CSV table of N, CA and C in Angstrom, one decimal:
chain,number,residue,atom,x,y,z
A,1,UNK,N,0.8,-1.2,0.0
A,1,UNK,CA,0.0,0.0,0.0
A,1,UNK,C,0.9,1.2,0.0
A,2,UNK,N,0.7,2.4,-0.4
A,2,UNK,CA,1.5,3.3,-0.7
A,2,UNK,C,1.3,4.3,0.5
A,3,UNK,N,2.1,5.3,0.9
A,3,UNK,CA,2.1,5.9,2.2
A,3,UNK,C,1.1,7.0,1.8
A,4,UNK,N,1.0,7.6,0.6
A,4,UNK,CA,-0.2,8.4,1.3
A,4,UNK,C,-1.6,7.5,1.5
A,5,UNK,N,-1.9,6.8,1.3
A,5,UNK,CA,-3.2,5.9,1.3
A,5,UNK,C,-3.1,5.5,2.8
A,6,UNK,N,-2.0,5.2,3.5
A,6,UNK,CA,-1.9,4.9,4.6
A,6,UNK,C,-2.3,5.6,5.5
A,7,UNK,N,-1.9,7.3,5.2
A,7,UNK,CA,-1.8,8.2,6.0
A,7,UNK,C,-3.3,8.8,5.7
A,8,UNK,N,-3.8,8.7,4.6
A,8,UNK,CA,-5.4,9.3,4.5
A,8,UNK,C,-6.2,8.8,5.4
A,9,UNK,N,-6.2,7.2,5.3
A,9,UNK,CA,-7.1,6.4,6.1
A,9,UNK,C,-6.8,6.5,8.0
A,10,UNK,N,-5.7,6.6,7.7
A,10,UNK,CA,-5.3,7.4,9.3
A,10,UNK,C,-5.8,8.3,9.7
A,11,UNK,N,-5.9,9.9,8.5
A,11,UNK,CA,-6.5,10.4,9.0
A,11,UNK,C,-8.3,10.6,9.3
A,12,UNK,N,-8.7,10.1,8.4
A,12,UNK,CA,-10.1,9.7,8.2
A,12,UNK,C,-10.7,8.8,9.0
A,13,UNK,N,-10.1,8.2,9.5
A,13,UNK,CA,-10.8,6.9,10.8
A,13,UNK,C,-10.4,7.7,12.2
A,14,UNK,N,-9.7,9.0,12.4
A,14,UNK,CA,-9.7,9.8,13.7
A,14,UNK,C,-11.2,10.3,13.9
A,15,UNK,N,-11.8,10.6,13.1
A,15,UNK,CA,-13.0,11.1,13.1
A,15,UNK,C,-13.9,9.9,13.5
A,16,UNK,N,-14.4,10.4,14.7
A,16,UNK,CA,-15.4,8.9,15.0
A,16,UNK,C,-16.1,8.3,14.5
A,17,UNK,N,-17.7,9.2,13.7
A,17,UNK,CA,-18.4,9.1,12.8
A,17,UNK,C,-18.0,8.3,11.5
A,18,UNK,N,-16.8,8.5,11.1
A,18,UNK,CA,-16.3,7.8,10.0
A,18,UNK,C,-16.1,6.6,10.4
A,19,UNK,N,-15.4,6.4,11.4
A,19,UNK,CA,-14.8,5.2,12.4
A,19,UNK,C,-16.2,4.2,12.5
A,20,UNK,N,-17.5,4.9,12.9
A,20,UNK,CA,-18.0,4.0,13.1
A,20,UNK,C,-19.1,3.6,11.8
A,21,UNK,N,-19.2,4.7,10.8
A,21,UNK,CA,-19.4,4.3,9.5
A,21,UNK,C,-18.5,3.2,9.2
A,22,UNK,N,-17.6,3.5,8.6
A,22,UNK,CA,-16.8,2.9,8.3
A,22,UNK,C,-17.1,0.9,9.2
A,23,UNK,N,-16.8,0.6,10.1
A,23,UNK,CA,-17.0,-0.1,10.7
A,23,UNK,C,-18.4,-1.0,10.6
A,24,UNK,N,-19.4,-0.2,11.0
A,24,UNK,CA,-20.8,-0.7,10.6
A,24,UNK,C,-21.1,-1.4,9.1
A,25,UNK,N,-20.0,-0.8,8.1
A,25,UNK,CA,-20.5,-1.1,6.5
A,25,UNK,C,-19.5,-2.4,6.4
A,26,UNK,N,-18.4,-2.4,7.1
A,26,UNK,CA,-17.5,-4.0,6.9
A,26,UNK,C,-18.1,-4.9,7.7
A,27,UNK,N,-18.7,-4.7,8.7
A,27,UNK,CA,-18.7,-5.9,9.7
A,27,UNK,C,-20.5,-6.2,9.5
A,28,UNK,N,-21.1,-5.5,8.6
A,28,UNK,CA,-23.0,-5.5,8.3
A,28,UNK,C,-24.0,-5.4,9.6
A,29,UNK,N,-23.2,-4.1,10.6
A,29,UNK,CA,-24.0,-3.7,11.8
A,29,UNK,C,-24.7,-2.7,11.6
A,30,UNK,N,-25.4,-2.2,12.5
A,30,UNK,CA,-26.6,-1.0,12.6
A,30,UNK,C,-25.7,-0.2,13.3
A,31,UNK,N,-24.9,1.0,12.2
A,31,UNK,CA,-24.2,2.3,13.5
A,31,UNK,C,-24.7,2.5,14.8
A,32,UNK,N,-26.3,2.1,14.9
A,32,UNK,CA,-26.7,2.3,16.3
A,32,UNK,C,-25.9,1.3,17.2
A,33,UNK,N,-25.9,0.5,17.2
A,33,UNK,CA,-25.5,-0.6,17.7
A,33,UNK,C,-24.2,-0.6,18.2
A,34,UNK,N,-23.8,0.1,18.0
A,34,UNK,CA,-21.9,0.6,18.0
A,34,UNK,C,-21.8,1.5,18.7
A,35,UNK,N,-21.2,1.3,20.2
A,35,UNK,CA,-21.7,2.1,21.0
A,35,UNK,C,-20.3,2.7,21.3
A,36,UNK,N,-18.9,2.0,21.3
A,36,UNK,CA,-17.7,3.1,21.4
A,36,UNK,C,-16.4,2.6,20.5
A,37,UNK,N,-15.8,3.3,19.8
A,37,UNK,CA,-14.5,2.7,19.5
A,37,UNK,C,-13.7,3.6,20.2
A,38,UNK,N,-12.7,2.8,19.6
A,38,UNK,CA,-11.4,3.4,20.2
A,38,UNK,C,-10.0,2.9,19.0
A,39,UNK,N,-9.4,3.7,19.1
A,39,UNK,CA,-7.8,3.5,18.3
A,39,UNK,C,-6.5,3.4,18.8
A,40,UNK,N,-6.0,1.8,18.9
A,40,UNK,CA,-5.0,1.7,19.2
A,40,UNK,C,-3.8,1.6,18.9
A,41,UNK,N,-2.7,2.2,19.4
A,41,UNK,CA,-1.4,2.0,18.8
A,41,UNK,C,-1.0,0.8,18.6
């Protein structure tokens, strides 16, 4: 994967809303249902 792609999606998944979009559309959950993330090193 190329570094800016790396670094986009880094910065795009800091936003929670995305995080948990994001999330809900790979794993086939209801964003409701997604009650907290978090990002770990």
């Amino acid at each position: 994967m190329k570094p800016k792609i790396d670094f986009a999606f880094k910065e795009i998944m800091e936003d929670e809303k995305a995080r948990v979009g994001f999330l809900s559309a790979v794993l086939g959950l209801d964003p409701e249902n997604i009650k907290e993330t978090r990002i770990l090193d």
